[in-house]
Coordinates of N, CA and C in Angstrom, one line a residue:
X13 N 86.5 2.4 117.4 CA 85.5 3.5 117.1 C 85.5 3.5 115.7
X14 N 84.2 3.4 115.2 CA 84.1 3.6 113.8 C 83.5 5.0 113.4
X15 N 84.2 5.6 112.6 CA 83.9 7.0 112.4 C 83.6 7.4 110.9
X16 N 82.7 8.1 110.8 CA 82.6 8.8 109.2 C 82.5 10.3 109.3
X17 N 83.2 10.9 108.4 CA 83.3 12.4 108.2 C 82.2 12.6 107.2
X18 N 81.3 13.6 107.6 CA 80.2 14.0 106.8 C 80.1 15.4 106.6
X19 N 80.1 15.9 105.4 CA 79.8 17.3 105.0 C 78.3 17.6 105.6
X20 N 78.3 18.4 106.6 CA 77.0 18.8 107.3 C 76.1 19.6 106.3
X21 N 76.6 20.3 105.4 CA 75.9 21.2 104.5 C 75.3 20.4 103.5
X22 N 76.0 19.3 102.9 CA 75.5 18.5 101.7 C 75.0 17.2 102.3
X23 N 75.3 16.8 103.4 CA 74.9 15.4 103.9 C 75.7 14.3 103.1
X24 N 76.8 14.6 102.5 CA 77.7 13.7 101.8 C 78.8 13.1 102.6
X25 N 78.9 11.7 102.6 CA 80.1 11.2 103.2 C 81.5 11.6 102.7
X26 N 82.4 12.0 103.4 CA 83.8 12.5 103.0 C 84.6 11.4 103.1
X27 N 84.6 10.6 104.2 CA 85.5 9.6 104.5 C 85.0 8.7 105.7
X28 N 85.5 7.5 105.6 CA 85.2 6.7 106.7 C 86.5 5.8 107.3
X29 N 86.5 5.6 108.5 CA 87.7 4.9 109.1 C 87.2 4.1 110.4
X30 N 88.1 3.2 110.8 CA 87.8 2.4 112.0 C 89.2 2.6 112.7
X31 N 89.1 3.0 114.0 CA 90.4 3.2 114.8 C 90.2 2.8 116.3
X32 N 91.3 2.4 117.0 CA 91.1 2.2 118.4 C 91.3 3.4 119.1
X33 N 90.4 3.7 120.1 CA 90.3 4.9 120.8 C 90.3 4.5 122.3
X34 N 91.1 5.1 123.2 CA 91.0 4.8 124.6 C 89.7 5.5 125.0
X35 N 88.8 4.8 125.7 CA 87.6 5.5 126.3 C 87.7 6.4 127.4
X36 N 88.3 7.5 127.3 CA 88.7 8.4 128.5 C 87.2 9.1 128.7
X37 N 87.2 9.7 129.8 CA 85.9 10.6 130.2 C 85.5 11.5 129.1
X38 N 86.4 12.2 128.5 CA 86.2 13.1 127.5 C 85.6 12.5 126.3
X39 N 86.1 11.4 125.8 CA 85.6 10.6 124.6 C 84.2 10.1 124.9
X40 N 84.1 9.6 126.2 CA 82.7 9.0 126.6 C 81.7 10.1 126.7
X41 N 81.9 11.3 127.1 CA 81.1 12.5 127.1 C 80.7 12.8 125.6
X42 N 81.8 13.0 124.8 CA 81.3 13.3 123.4 C 80.4 12.3 122.7
X43 N 80.7 11.0 123.0 CA 79.9 9.9 122.3 C 78.6 9.9 122.7
X44 N 78.4 10.3 124.1 CA 77.0 10.1 124.6 C 76.1 11.4 124.4
X45 N 76.8 12.5 123.9 CA 76.0 13.8 123.9 C 75.2 13.8 122.5
X46 N 75.7 13.2 121.4 CA 74.9 13.5 120.1 C 75.3 14.7 119.3
X47 N 75.8 15.5 119.9 CA 76.2 16.9 119.3 C 76.8 17.8 120.4
X48 N 77.6 18.7 119.9 CA 78.1 19.8 120.9 C 78.3 21.1 120.1
X49 N 78.5 22.2 120.9 CA 78.9 23.4 120.4 C 80.1 23.6 119.6
X50 N 80.2 24.4 118.6 CA 81.4 24.6 117.8 C 82.3 25.4 118.7
X51 N 83.7 25.3 118.4 CA 84.6 26.2 119.1 C 84.9 27.5 118.4
X52 N 84.9 27.5 117.0 CA 85.3 28.7 116.4 C 84.0 29.4 115.7
X53 N 82.8 28.8 115.7 CA 81.8 29.6 115.1 C 80.5 29.8 116.0
X54 N 79.6 30.6 115.4 CA 78.5 30.9 116.3 C 77.4 29.9 116.4
X55 N 77.4 29.2 115.3 CA 76.3 28.1 115.3 C 76.8 26.8 116.0
X56 N 76.0 26.1 116.6 CA 76.3 24.8 117.1 C 76.1 23.7 116.1
X57 N 76.6 22.5 116.3 CA 76.3 21.3 115.5 C 75.0 20.7 115.9
X58 N 74.1 20.6 114.8 CA 72.9 19.9 115.1 C 73.0 18.4 114.7
X59 N 72.7 17.6 115.7 CA 72.7 16.2 115.4 C 71.5 15.8 114.5
X60 N 71.5 14.7 113.7 CA 70.4 14.3 112.9 C 69.3 14.1 113.6
X61 N 69.4 13.5 114.9 CA 68.2 13.3 115.8 C 67.6 14.5 116.0
X62 N 68.1 15.8 116.1 CA 67.3 16.9 116.3 C 66.7 17.6 115.1
X63 N 67.0 17.1 113.9 CA 66.5 17.7 112.8 C 65.0 17.3 112.7
X64 N 64.0 18.4 112.4 CA 62.8 18.2 112.4 C 62.3 17.5 111.2
X65 N 61.6 16.4 111.3 CA 61.1 15.6 110.1 C 59.7 15.9 110.0
X66 N 59.2 16.3 108.9 CA 57.7 16.4 108.6 C 57.1 15.2 108.3
X67 N 57.7 14.2 107.6 CA 57.4 12.9 107.3 C 58.5 11.9 107.0
X68 N 58.3 10.7 107.3 CA 59.2 9.6 107.0 C 58.6 8.4 106.4
X69 N 59.3 8.0 105.3 CA 58.8 7.0 104.6 C 60.0 5.9 104.5
X70 N 59.7 4.6 104.7 CA 60.7 3.6 104.4 C 60.3 2.8 103.2
X71 N 61.3 2.6 102.4 CA 61.2 1.7 101.1 C 62.4 1.0 100.8
X72 N 62.3 -0.3 100.8 CA 63.5 -1.3 100.6 C 64.3 -1.0 101.8
X73 N 65.6 -0.7 101.7 CA 66.6 -0.6 102.8 C 66.8 0.9 103.1
X74 N 66.0 1.6 102.5 CA 66.1 3.1 102.6 C 65.1 3.9 103.5
X75 N 65.4 5.0 104.2 CA 64.6 5.7 105.1 C 64.6 7.1 104.5
X76 N 63.6 7.6 103.9 CA 63.5 9.0 103.4 C 62.8 9.8 104.5
X77 N 63.4 11.0 104.9 CA 62.9 11.9 105.8 C 62.6 13.3 105.1
X78 N 61.4 13.6 105.0 CA 61.0 15.1 104.4 C 61.4 16.1 105.4
X79 N 62.4 17.0 105.2 CA 62.8 17.8 106.3 C 62.1 19.3 106.1
X80 N 62.1 19.8 105.0 CA 61.5 21.1 104.9 C 61.1 21.3 103.2
X81 N 60.4 22.3 103.1 CA 60.0 22.8 101.9 C 60.2 24.3 101.7
X82 N 60.4 24.8 100.5 CA 60.6 26.3 100.4 C 60.2 26.8 99.1
X83 N 59.3 27.8 99.2 CA 58.9 28.5 97.8 C 59.9 29.5 97.5
X84 N 60.4 29.6 96.2 CA 61.4 30.3 95.8 C 61.0 30.9 94.4
X85 N 60.5 32.2 94.4 CA 60.1 32.7 93.1 C 58.8 31.9 92.6
X86 N 58.7 31.4 91.4 CA 57.5 30.7 91.0 C 57.9 29.2 91.1
X87 N 58.9 28.9 91.8 CA 59.2 27.4 92.1 C 59.0 27.0 93.5
X88 N 59.2 25.7 93.8 CA 59.2 25.2 95.2 C 60.1 23.9 95.3
X89 N 60.9 23.8 96.3 CA 61.8 22.8 96.4 C 61.6 22.1 97.8
X90 N 62.1 20.7 97.9 CA 61.7 19.8 99.0 C 63.2 19.4 99.3
X91 N 63.4 19.6 100.6 CA 64.7 19.0 101.3 C 64.5 17.7 102.0
X92 N 65.2 16.6 101.7 CA 65.1 15.4 102.3 C 66.4 14.8 102.8
X93 N 66.3 13.9 103.7 CA 67.6 13.2 104.0 C 67.2 11.7 103.6
X94 N 68.1 11.0 103.1 CA 67.8 9.5 102.9 C 69.0 8.8 103.5
X95 N 68.6 7.7 104.2 CA 69.5 7.0 104.9 C 69.3 5.4 104.6
X96 N 70.4 4.7 104.4 CA 70.3 3.3 104.2 C 70.8 2.5 105.4
X97 N 70.3 1.4 105.5 CA 70.8 0.5 106.6 C 72.0 -0.3 106.3
X98 N 72.4 -0.2 105.1 CA 73.7 -0.8 104.7 C 74.3 0.0 103.5
X99 N 75.6 -0.1 103.2 CA 76.3 0.5 102.1 C 75.4 0.3 100.9
X100 N 74.8 1.3 100.2 CA 74.0 1.0 99.1 C 74.1 2.1 97.9
X101 N 74.0 1.6 96.8 CA 73.9 2.5 95.5 C 72.4 3.0 95.5
X102 N 72.2 4.2 95.0 CA 70.8 4.7 94.9 C 70.8 5.6 93.7
X103 N 69.9 5.4 92.8 CA 69.6 6.4 91.6 C 68.2 7.1 91.8
X104 N 68.1 8.2 91.2 CA 66.8 8.9 91.2 C 66.7 9.5 89.9
X105 N 65.5 9.5 89.2 CA 65.3 10.1 87.9 C 64.2 11.0 87.8
X106 N 64.3 12.0 86.8 CA 63.1 13.0 86.7 C 62.1 12.4 85.8
X107 N 62.4 11.8 84.7 CA 61.2 11.4 83.8 C 61.5 10.1 83.1
X108 N 60.5 9.4 82.5 CA 60.8 8.0 81.8 C 61.8 8.0 80.7
X109 N 62.6 7.1 80.6 CA 63.4 6.9 79.6 C 64.3 5.5 79.8
X110 N 65.0 5.0 78.7 CA 65.8 3.9 78.9 C 67.2 4.3 79.4
X111 N 67.5 4.0 80.6 CA 68.7 4.3 81.2 C 69.8 3.1 81.0
X112 N 70.6 3.3 80.0 CA 71.4 2.2 79.6 C 72.4 1.8 80.8
X113 N 72.9 2.7 81.4 CA 73.9 2.5 82.5 C 73.3 1.6 83.6
X114 N 71.9 1.8 83.7 CA 71.2 1.0 84.7 C 70.6 -0.2 84.2
X115 N 70.6 -0.3 82.9 CA 70.0 -1.4 82.2 C 68.6 -1.6 82.6
X116 N 67.9 -0.4 82.4 CA 66.4 -0.3 82.8 C 65.7 0.6 82.1
X117 N 64.4 0.3 81.8 CA 63.5 1.2 81.1 C 62.7 1.8 82.2
X118 N 63.0 3.0 82.6 CA 62.4 3.8 83.8 C 61.1 4.3 83.2
X119 N 60.0 4.1 84.2 CA 58.7 4.6 84.0 C 58.3 5.7 84.9
X120 N 57.4 6.6 84.6 CA 56.9 7.6 85.6 C 57.8 8.6 85.7
X121 N 57.2 9.8 86.3 CA 57.9 11.1 86.4 C 58.1 11.3 88.0
X122 N 59.2 12.0 88.5 CA 59.3 12.5 89.8 C 58.4 13.8 89.7
X123 N 57.3 13.9 90.6 CA 56.3 14.8 90.5 C 55.6 15.2 91.7
X124 N 54.8 16.3 91.7 CA 53.9 16.7 92.8 C 52.6 16.9 92.2
X125 N 51.5 16.9 93.1 CA 50.2 17.4 92.8 C 49.8 18.3 93.9
X126 N 49.1 19.4 93.4 CA 48.6 20.4 94.5 C 47.2 19.9 94.7
X127 N 46.4 20.7 95.7 CA 45.2 20.3 96.2 C 44.2 20.6 95.0
X128 N 44.4 21.4 94.1 CA 43.7 21.6 92.8 C 43.7 20.4 91.7
X129 N 44.7 19.5 92.0 CA 44.9 18.5 91.0 C 45.8 18.8 89.9
X130 N 46.5 19.9 90.0 CA 47.6 20.3 89.1 C 48.8 19.4 89.3
X131 N 49.4 18.9 88.2 CA 50.6 18.1 88.3 C 51.8 18.7 87.8
X132 N 52.8 18.8 88.6 CA 54.1 19.4 88.2 C 55.3 18.3 88.2
X133 N 56.1 18.3 87.2 CA 57.2 17.5 87.0 C 58.4 18.2 87.6
X134 N 59.3 17.3 88.2 CA 60.5 18.0 88.7 C 61.4 18.4 87.7
X135 N 62.0 19.5 88.0 CA 63.2 20.0 87.0 C 64.5 19.6 87.4
X136 N 64.7 19.2 88.6 CA 66.1 19.0 89.3 C 66.0 18.2 90.5
X137 N 67.0 17.2 90.4 CA 67.3 16.5 91.8 C 68.7 16.5 92.1
X138 N 69.0 16.8 93.3 CA 70.3 16.8 94.0 C 70.4 15.6 95.0
X139 N 71.2 14.8 94.7 CA 71.6 13.7 95.7 C 73.1 13.7 96.2
X140 N 73.2 14.1 97.3 CA 74.5 14.4 97.9 C 75.2 15.6 97.1
X141 N 76.4 15.4 96.4 CA 76.9 16.4 95.6 C 76.5 16.3 94.2
X142 N 75.8 15.3 93.8 CA 75.5 15.1 92.3 C 74.1 15.6 92.0
X143 N 74.0 16.3 91.0 CA 72.9 17.0 90.3 C 72.5 16.6 89.1
X144 N 71.2 16.5 88.8 CA 70.7 16.0 87.5 C 71.2 16.9 86.3
X145 N 71.2 18.1 86.5 CA 71.5 19.0 85.6 C 73.0 19.7 85.6
X146 N 73.7 19.0 86.5 CA 75.1 19.4 86.7 C 76.2 18.7 86.0
X147 N 77.4 19.0 86.1 CA 78.5 18.3 85.4 C 78.6 16.9 86.0
X148 N 78.1 16.7 87.2 CA 78.3 15.2 87.7 C 77.0 14.3 87.4
X149 N 76.0 14.7 86.8 CA 74.8 14.0 86.6 C 74.4 14.0 85.2
X150 N 73.3 13.1 84.9 CA 72.7 13.0 83.5 C 71.7 14.3 83.5
X151 N 71.1 14.5 82.4 CA 70.1 15.6 82.5 C 68.8 15.0 83.0
X152 N 68.7 13.7 83.2 CA 67.5 13.1 83.6 C 67.6 12.2 84.8
X153 N 68.9 11.9 85.4 CA 69.0 10.9 86.3 C 70.2 11.4 87.3
X154 N 70.1 10.9 88.4 CA 71.4 11.1 89.4 C 71.5 9.9 90.3
X155 N 72.8 9.7 90.6 CA 73.1 8.5 91.4 C 74.3 8.7 92.3
X156 N 74.2 7.9 93.5 CA 75.2 8.1 94.4 C 75.3 6.9 95.3
X157 N 76.3 6.8 96.0 CA 76.5 5.6 97.1 C 76.4 6.1 98.4
X158 N 75.4 5.6 99.1 CA 75.3 5.8 100.5 C 76.0 5.0 101.5
X159 N 76.5 5.6 102.6 CA 77.2 4.8 103.5 C 76.3 4.4 104.6
X160 N 76.3 3.1 104.9 CA 75.3 2.7 106.1 C 75.1 3.6 107.2
X161 N 73.9 4.1 107.5 CA 73.4 5.0 108.6 C 74.0 6.3 108.5
X162 N 74.4 6.6 107.5 CA 74.8 8.1 107.2 C 73.9 8.8 106.3
X163 N 73.2 9.8 106.9 CA 72.1 10.6 106.0 C 72.8 11.3 104.8
X164 N 72.0 11.3 103.7 CA 72.5 12.0 102.7 C 71.4 13.0 102.2
X165 N 71.8 14.2 101.9 CA 70.8 15.3 101.5 C 70.3 15.0 100.1
X166 N 69.0 15.3 100.1 CA 68.5 15.1 98.6 C 67.5 16.5 98.5
X167 N 67.7 17.1 97.4 CA 66.8 18.2 97.1 C 66.1 18.0 95.7
X168 N 64.8 18.2 95.8 CA 64.0 18.0 94.5 C 63.2 19.3 94.4
X169 N 63.4 19.9 93.2 CA 62.9 21.2 92.8 C 61.9 21.1 91.6
X170 N 60.9 22.0 91.7 CA 59.9 22.2 90.7 C 59.7 23.7 90.3
X171 N 59.5 23.9 89.0 CA 59.1 25.3 88.6 C 57.8 25.4 88.2
X172 N 57.4 26.8 88.0 CA 56.1 27.1 87.7 C 55.0 26.6 88.5
X173 N 55.2 26.7 89.9 CA 54.3 26.2 90.8 C 53.2 27.4 91.2
X174 N 51.9 26.9 91.3 CA 50.8 27.8 91.5 C 51.1 28.6 92.9
X175 N 51.0 29.8 92.8 CA 51.0 30.6 93.9 C 49.8 30.5 94.9
X176 N 48.7 29.9 94.3 CA 47.5 29.7 95.0 C 47.5 28.4 95.8
X177 N 48.3 27.5 95.6 CA 48.4 26.1 96.3 C 48.7 26.4 97.7
X178 N 48.0 25.6 98.6 CA 48.3 25.6 100.0 C 48.8 24.2 100.5
X179 N 48.5 23.3 99.7 CA 49.1 21.9 100.2 C 49.5 21.0 98.9
X180 N 50.3 20.1 99.3 CA 50.8 19.1 98.2 C 50.1 17.8 98.6
X181 N 49.3 17.3 97.7 CA 48.6 16.0 98.1 C 49.5 15.0 97.8
X182 N 50.7 14.9 96.9 CA 51.5 13.8 96.6 C 52.7 14.5 96.1
X183 N 53.9 14.0 96.9 CA 55.3 14.2 96.3 C 55.7 12.9 96.0
X184 N 56.0 12.6 94.7 CA 56.4 11.1 94.3 C 57.8 11.2 93.7
X185 N 58.8 10.5 94.2 CA 60.2 10.6 93.7 C 60.5 9.2 93.2
X186 N 60.8 9.1 92.0 CA 61.2 7.9 91.2 C 62.6 7.6 91.5
X187 N 62.8 6.3 92.0 CA 64.1 5.8 92.3 C 64.5 4.4 91.6
X188 N 65.7 4.1 91.6 CA 66.2 2.8 91.2 C 67.4 2.3 92.3
X189 N 67.2 1.1 92.8 CA 68.2 0.6 93.6 C 67.9 -1.0 93.8
X190 N 69.0 -1.8 94.0 CA 68.8 -3.2 94.1 C 68.1 -3.9 93.1
X191 N 68.4 -3.3 91.7 CA 67.7 -3.9 90.5 C 66.2 -3.8 90.4
X192 N 65.7 -2.7 91.2 CA 64.3 -2.5 91.2 C 64.0 -1.0 91.0
X193 N 62.9 -0.7 90.3 CA 62.4 0.5 90.2 C 61.4 0.6 91.3
X194 N 61.4 1.8 92.0 CA 60.4 2.1 93.1 C 60.1 3.5 93.2
X195 N 59.0 4.0 93.9 CA 58.8 5.4 94.1 C 58.6 5.6 95.5
X196 N 59.0 6.8 96.1 CA 58.8 7.2 97.4 C 57.7 8.1 97.4
X197 N 56.6 8.0 98.1 CA 55.4 8.9 98.1 C 55.2 9.5 99.4
X198 N 55.4 10.9 99.5 CA 54.9 11.6 100.7 C 53.5 12.3 100.3
X199 N 52.6 12.2 101.2 CA 51.2 12.7 101.0 C 50.9 13.8 102.0
X200 N 50.0 14.6 101.6 CA 49.3 15.7 102.4 C 50.3 16.5 103.1
X201 N 51.2 17.3 102.3 CA 52.1 18.1 102.9 C 51.6 19.7 103.0
X202 N 51.4 20.2 104.0 CA 50.9 21.6 104.1 C 52.1 22.5 103.8
X203 N 51.7 23.5 102.8 CA 52.8 24.5 102.5 C 52.4 25.9 102.8
X204 N 51.6 26.0 103.8 CA 51.3 27.4 104.3 C 52.3 27.9 105.1
X205 N 52.7 29.3 104.9 CA 53.8 29.8 105.5 C 53.3 30.5 106.9

């Protein structure tokens, strides 16, 4: 049995191990169910298969799932899960600059456009436990290592968003992995409540 312990709130891998387990009926039932109720809490465990995906985009060896959006004050944020088909390092950045650690001159901004053509630049990106403006990230970029087939939570936030906007024509997230710059583009996202 190959197992990974994942923080369900943050989508970050905590540990991984491989062990031999006798496939008794109880173990077989757990493995085939995909999720089960908690013993001590009121909420059940939701398997990733059950999480509602608004849109899915595949780029390189990564799959990005847009899970939800939320307006908060004068801002809006988008929650995604990113999964890799192999153990992979992934970087995301807010705006163009020369990132010496990556040995790359990054171009373009992580941004959104509303239906009126207004462009908004991201003010923060969280990738697992790392945040662009936190103690674990740069002020302009964030990076983390993904474990194969384990989703990691991504939150991209924007400030000063128009209260009149009802749709996002483009959400573009700038990334770097496998020695290549690339962008993930989600289009035509309805944001009516």
